[in-house]
Coordinates of C-alpha atoms and ligand atoms in Angstrom, one line a residue:
M121 CA -54.1 -124.1 -23.6
K122 CA -56.6 -126.5 -22.1
D123 CA -56.0 -127.8 -18.5
V124 CA -57.1 -131.4 -18.5
F125 CA -57.8 -134.0 -15.8
L126 CA -57.8 -137.4 -17.5
D127 CA -59.8 -140.2 -16.0
T128 CA -58.9 -143.5 -17.7
D129 CA -58.9 -147.3 -17.6
P130 CA -55.8 -148.2 -19.6
G131 CA -56.7 -150.0 -21.9
I132 CA -55.2 -150.1 -25.4
D133 CA -57.3 -147.3 -26.8
D134 CA -56.8 -145.3 -23.6
A135 CA -53.0 -145.6 -24.2
M136 CA -53.5 -144.1 -27.7
A137 CA -55.6 -141.3 -26.3
L138 CA -52.9 -140.6 -23.7
I139 CA -50.1 -140.4 -26.2
Y140 CA -52.2 -138.1 -28.4
L141 CA -52.9 -135.7 -25.5
A142 CA -49.3 -135.7 -24.6
S143 CA -48.4 -134.8 -28.2
C144 CA -50.7 -131.7 -28.3
P145 CA -49.0 -128.4 -27.4
S146 CA -52.5 -127.0 -26.6
V147 CA -53.1 -129.5 -23.8
N148 CA -51.7 -129.4 -20.3
I149 CA -52.4 -132.8 -18.6
R150 CA -52.7 -131.6 -15.0
A151 CA -53.5 -135.0 -13.5
I152 CA -54.5 -138.6 -14.4
S153 CA -56.8 -140.9 -12.4
T154 CA -57.5 -144.6 -12.9
V155 CA -60.7 -146.6 -12.7
M156 CA -61.3 -150.3 -13.3
G157 CA -62.9 -151.2 -16.6
N158 CA -60.7 -152.7 -19.3
A159 CA -58.9 -154.5 -16.6
S160 CA -58.8 -154.6 -12.8
L161 CA -58.0 -151.4 -10.9
D162 CA -54.5 -152.8 -10.0
N163 CA -53.8 -153.5 -13.7
C164 CA -55.2 -150.2 -15.0
T165 CA -53.2 -148.3 -12.4
A166 CA -50.0 -150.2 -13.2
N167 CA -50.6 -149.5 -16.9
A168 CA -51.1 -145.8 -16.3
L169 CA -47.8 -145.6 -14.4
F170 CA -46.0 -147.6 -17.0
L171 CA -47.4 -145.4 -19.8
K172 CA -46.4 -142.2 -17.8
E173 CA -42.8 -143.4 -18.0
K174 CA -42.9 -144.6 -21.6
F175 CA -44.5 -141.4 -22.9
R176 CA -42.3 -139.2 -20.6
L177 CA -45.2 -137.5 -18.8
T178 CA -45.0 -135.5 -15.6
A179 CA -48.7 -135.5 -14.5
P180 CA -49.4 -137.1 -11.1
I181 CA -51.4 -140.3 -11.1
Y182 CA -54.2 -141.0 -8.7
R183 CA -55.8 -144.4 -8.0
G184 CA -59.5 -144.6 -8.3
A185 CA -62.5 -146.9 -7.8
S186 CA -62.3 -150.7 -7.8
L187 CA -66.0 -151.1 -7.1
C188 CA -69.0 -149.6 -8.8
I189 CA -70.8 -146.6 -7.1
N190 CA -73.4 -149.0 -5.6
G191 CA -70.6 -151.0 -3.9
K192 CA -70.9 -153.9 -6.3
E193 CA -68.0 -155.8 -7.9
P194 CA -67.4 -154.9 -11.6
H195 CA -68.5 -157.2 -14.4
S196 CA -65.8 -159.5 -15.6
F197 CA -63.0 -157.7 -17.4
P198 CA -62.7 -157.8 -21.3
D199 CA -59.5 -159.8 -21.5
H200 CA -60.4 -160.8 -25.0
V201 CA -60.3 -157.1 -26.1
H202 CA -57.4 -155.7 -24.0
G203 CA -55.6 -158.8 -22.7
K204 CA -55.5 -159.9 -19.1
N205 CA -53.2 -157.1 -18.1
G206 CA -55.2 -154.5 -20.1
L207 CA -52.4 -153.7 -22.5
G208 CA -52.5 -156.8 -24.7
D209 CA -50.2 -159.0 -22.6
V210 CA -47.4 -158.1 -25.1
V211 CA -44.7 -156.7 -22.8
P212 CA -44.0 -156.9 -19.0
I213 CA -45.6 -153.9 -17.2
N214 CA -43.0 -152.7 -14.9
T215 CA -42.0 -149.2 -13.6
E216 CA -40.6 -147.7 -10.4
L217 CA -43.2 -144.9 -10.5
C218 CA -45.9 -144.7 -7.8
C219 CA -49.3 -143.2 -7.4
E220 CA -50.0 -140.1 -5.3
S221 CA -51.6 -140.6 -1.9
H222 CA -55.0 -138.9 -2.5
S223 CA -57.9 -140.8 -4.0
A224 CA -59.0 -140.0 -7.6
H225 CA -62.2 -138.2 -6.6
R226 CA -60.4 -136.0 -4.0
A227 CA -57.8 -135.1 -6.6
M228 CA -60.5 -134.2 -9.1
A229 CA -62.2 -131.9 -6.5
N230 CA -59.0 -130.3 -5.3
L231 CA -57.8 -129.5 -8.8
A232 CA -61.2 -128.0 -9.8
L233 CA -61.2 -126.0 -6.6
Q234 CA -57.7 -124.6 -7.3
S235 CA -58.6 -123.6 -10.9
P236 CA -62.3 -122.8 -10.9
S237 CA -64.0 -123.0 -14.4
K238 CA -60.7 -124.0 -16.0
I239 CA -60.5 -127.8 -15.8
T240 CA -61.8 -130.0 -18.6
L241 CA -62.4 -133.5 -17.2
L242 CA -61.9 -136.0 -20.0
A243 CA -63.4 -139.3 -18.9
I244 CA -62.6 -142.3 -21.1
G245 CA -63.6 -145.1 -18.7
Q246 CA -66.6 -145.8 -16.7
L247 CA -67.9 -142.8 -14.7
T248 CA -67.4 -144.1 -11.1
N249 CA -64.7 -141.7 -10.0
V250 CA -66.5 -138.7 -11.5
A251 CA -69.8 -139.6 -9.7
L252 CA -67.9 -140.1 -6.5
A253 CA -66.4 -136.6 -6.9
I254 CA -69.8 -135.1 -7.5
L255 CA -71.3 -136.9 -4.5
A256 CA -68.5 -136.2 -2.0
H257 CA -67.5 -132.6 -2.9
V258 CA -70.4 -130.2 -3.0
N259 CA -68.6 -127.5 -5.2
F260 CA -67.0 -129.9 -7.6
S261 CA -69.7 -129.7 -10.4
K262 CA -69.7 -125.9 -10.2
D263 CA -65.9 -125.6 -10.2
L264 CA -65.4 -127.8 -13.3
N265 CA -65.4 -126.2 -16.7
E266 CA -66.8 -129.2 -18.6
I267 CA -66.8 -133.0 -18.9
I268 CA -66.0 -134.6 -22.2
L269 CA -66.8 -138.3 -22.1
M270 CA -66.2 -141.3 -24.3
G271 CA -69.2 -143.5 -23.9
G272 CA -72.8 -144.1 -24.9
S273 CA -74.5 -144.3 -28.2
L274 CA -77.6 -142.8 -29.8
N275 CA -78.2 -144.7 -33.0
F276 CA -75.4 -147.2 -33.1
P277 CA -75.9 -150.6 -31.5
G278 CA -74.1 -151.2 -28.1
N279 CA -70.8 -152.9 -27.9
V280 CA -71.5 -154.8 -24.7
T281 CA -75.2 -155.5 -25.1
A282 CA -77.4 -154.7 -28.0
W283 CA -78.2 -151.3 -26.4
A284 CA -75.3 -150.4 -24.1
E285 CA -71.7 -149.1 -24.6
A286 CA -69.0 -150.4 -22.3
N287 CA -68.2 -147.2 -20.3
I288 CA -71.9 -146.6 -19.5
Y289 CA -72.8 -150.2 -19.0
G290 CA -69.9 -150.6 -16.5
D291 CA -71.6 -148.3 -14.0
P292 CA -75.0 -147.0 -15.1
E293 CA -75.8 -145.5 -11.6
A294 CA -72.6 -143.5 -11.8
A295 CA -73.4 -142.3 -15.3
D296 CA -76.9 -141.3 -14.1
I297 CA -75.3 -139.1 -11.3
V298 CA -72.9 -137.5 -13.8
L299 CA -75.7 -136.8 -16.3
R300 CA -77.9 -135.2 -13.7
S301 CA -75.1 -132.9 -12.4
E302 CA -74.9 -129.3 -13.5
V303 CA -71.7 -129.7 -15.4
P304 CA -71.8 -129.1 -19.2
I305 CA -71.1 -132.5 -20.8
T306 CA -70.2 -133.6 -24.3
M307 CA -70.7 -137.2 -25.2
V308 CA -68.4 -138.7 -27.8
G309 CA -70.1 -142.1 -28.3
L310 CA -70.2 -145.0 -30.7
D311 CA -72.1 -142.9 -33.3
V312 CA -68.7 -141.3 -34.1
T313 CA -66.1 -143.6 -32.7
M314 CA -67.3 -146.7 -34.7
K315 CA -66.9 -144.9 -38.0
T316 CA -63.4 -143.6 -37.2
R317 CA -61.3 -146.6 -37.9
I318 CA -57.6 -147.3 -37.8
S319 CA -56.4 -149.4 -40.7
Q320 CA -53.3 -151.5 -40.6
K321 CA -51.7 -149.1 -43.2
F322 CA -52.5 -146.1 -40.9
L323 CA -51.0 -147.9 -37.9
K324 CA -47.8 -148.8 -39.8
D325 CA -47.4 -145.2 -41.1
L326 CA -47.7 -144.0 -37.6
T327 CA -45.6 -146.5 -35.7
S328 CA -42.8 -147.0 -38.2
G329 CA -41.7 -143.4 -37.5
L330 CA -41.5 -143.8 -33.8
G331 CA -38.6 -146.2 -33.1
D332 CA -38.9 -148.4 -30.0
L333 CA -42.0 -146.6 -28.9
G334 CA -43.6 -147.4 -32.3
G335 CA -42.8 -151.1 -31.8
F336 CA -44.7 -151.0 -28.5
L337 CA -47.7 -149.2 -30.0
D338 CA -47.7 -151.7 -32.9
Q339 CA -47.7 -154.6 -30.5
I340 CA -50.5 -153.5 -28.3
N341 CA -52.7 -152.4 -31.3
G342 CA -51.9 -155.7 -33.0
F343 CA -53.6 -157.5 -30.1
Y344 CA -56.6 -155.1 -30.4
A345 CA -56.8 -155.5 -34.2
N346 CA -56.8 -159.3 -33.8
H347 CA -59.8 -159.1 -31.5
Y348 CA -61.8 -157.1 -34.1
A349 CA -60.7 -159.4 -36.9
K350 CA -62.2 -162.4 -35.1
H351 CA -65.6 -161.0 -35.7
T352 CA -65.2 -159.2 -39.0
E353 CA -62.2 -160.7 -40.7
N354 CA -61.1 -157.1 -41.0
Y355 CA -58.1 -155.8 -39.0
D356 CA -59.4 -152.2 -38.9
F357 CA -60.5 -151.1 -35.5
P358 CA -62.5 -148.2 -34.1
M359 CA -60.8 -145.2 -32.5
H360 CA -62.8 -144.9 -29.3
D361 CA -60.9 -142.9 -26.6
S362 CA -58.6 -141.0 -28.9
L363 CA -61.6 -139.5 -30.6
A364 CA -62.8 -138.0 -27.4
A365 CA -59.3 -136.5 -27.0
I366 CA -59.6 -135.1 -30.5
F367 CA -62.9 -133.5 -29.7
L368 CA -61.1 -131.8 -26.8
T369 CA -58.4 -130.3 -29.1
N370 CA -60.5 -129.9 -32.3
P371 CA -64.2 -129.7 -31.7
E372 CA -64.7 -128.1 -35.2
L373 CA -64.2 -131.5 -36.7
F374 CA -67.5 -132.7 -35.2
I375 CA -71.2 -132.1 -35.9
T376 CA -73.0 -131.9 -32.6
R377 CA -76.6 -131.6 -31.2
R378 CA -77.7 -130.0 -27.9
G379 CA -80.2 -131.6 -25.6
W380 CA -80.7 -133.8 -22.5
L381 CA -79.0 -137.1 -22.0
S382 CA -80.1 -139.8 -19.6
V383 CA -79.4 -143.5 -19.0
V384 CA -81.6 -146.5 -18.6
K385 CA -80.8 -148.2 -15.2
H386 CA -83.2 -151.1 -15.2
G387 CA -84.3 -154.0 -17.4
N388 CA -82.6 -155.5 -20.3
E389 CA -81.8 -152.1 -21.8
R390 CA -79.7 -151.2 -18.7
G391 CA -76.8 -149.0 -19.7
K392 CA -78.5 -147.5 -22.8
T393 CA -78.2 -143.8 -23.3
L394 CA -81.3 -141.7 -24.3
F395 CA -81.3 -138.2 -25.8
R396 CA -84.0 -135.5 -26.0
A397 CA -83.0 -132.7 -28.4
D398 CA -83.3 -129.2 -27.0
E399 CA -81.2 -126.2 -28.0
K400 CA -81.2 -125.0 -24.4
G401 CA -80.1 -128.4 -23.0
P402 CA -76.9 -128.8 -21.0
H403 CA -75.6 -131.8 -23.0
T404 CA -73.8 -131.9 -26.4
V405 CA -73.7 -135.1 -28.4
C406 CA -71.4 -135.8 -31.3
V407 CA -73.4 -137.1 -34.2
D408 CA -70.8 -137.0 -37.0
V409 CA -67.1 -136.4 -37.5
D410 CA -64.7 -135.5 -40.3
V411 CA -62.9 -138.9 -40.2
T412 CA -60.1 -138.1 -42.6
N413 CA -59.0 -134.9 -40.9
A414 CA -59.4 -136.4 -37.4
L415 CA -57.1 -139.3 -38.4
D416 CA -54.5 -137.0 -40.1
L417 CA -54.4 -134.7 -37.1
F418 CA -53.9 -137.7 -34.7
R419 CA -51.0 -139.2 -36.7
Q420 CA -49.3 -135.8 -37.3
K421 CA -49.4 -134.6 -33.7
I422 CA -47.9 -137.9 -32.4
L423 CA -45.2 -138.0 -35.1
D424 CA -44.3 -134.3 -34.5
K425 CA -43.8 -135.0 -30.8
Y426 CA -42.2 -138.5 -30.6
S427 CA -40.4 -139.2 -33.9
Ligands
RIB211 O1 -66.7 -148.6 -25.6 C1 -65.4 -148.2 -25.7 C2 -64.8 -147.8 -24.4 O2 -64.8 -148.9 -23.5 C3 -63.4 -147.3 -24.4 O3 -63.2 -146.3 -23.4 C4 -62.6 -148.5 -24.1 O4 -61.3 -148.2 -23.6 C5 -63.5 -149.2 -23.0 O5 -63.2 -148.6 -21.8
CA212 CA1 -61.3 -146.5 -21.9

């Protein structure tokens, strides 16, 4: 069983990662925190609470950062990808559920302290909350077991600029703090997420077996697919955040390299991730994935739990 702290900016693909994690008997979601990214912090937090109710989760939810680590306002939000509300503007986001009172970074540090070397931090948004936890709580990086992050790219072009992936570009200073920490880190970046694509047939096979919940997933992913089709005339879309969750449950489906990751903070390559191969390095990077088995696993786990 893996004890997981999920840091997320829901987000349509974040919602899919969350339902996958909730479907895995080998995963214990101990806590969830929110960060701005795919939408404002208010929207991402409301979405997390809404999804908690929809997916019948019990994990506490902590509100995180609304500003970048350097105190600056975030870039504009990607309404064209995730809708104004972050979940495709397809259903009203309402729930009676509330957040816990602690901040996200304090909750991360507390949980790591309570369960030293046991917590996997799965970060599928920008890294602001994680960097705050590292800066504010001296033992945090030692207490964590590992960080698995969705973000960055080695050889695939960026998805915000020609060089940068969204989660790293959102707060490169935070990414720099996280990559310089002593925590073992695995990067699940665009090199593998862009090739793991959800087709319309795959989506139908998944959602048609899930009743009302399937209808909701179909609607939010329909918005996401339409965005991708505007550029490619192809409704397939990449599986970003869920693939990081699949690495957490099934790392044997990935080919990885060890080494040292860093991030460019200045100039027009700001937000680009760099990698120096070294078998003794603290970082692991996913360079390839068994797409067929990753997709099969994803669909089967969700159907087993929710159909
Ligand atoms: O680049 C993809 C990442 O950016 C995903 O985490 C997506 O949810 C957005 O945050
Ligand atoms: Ca995300």
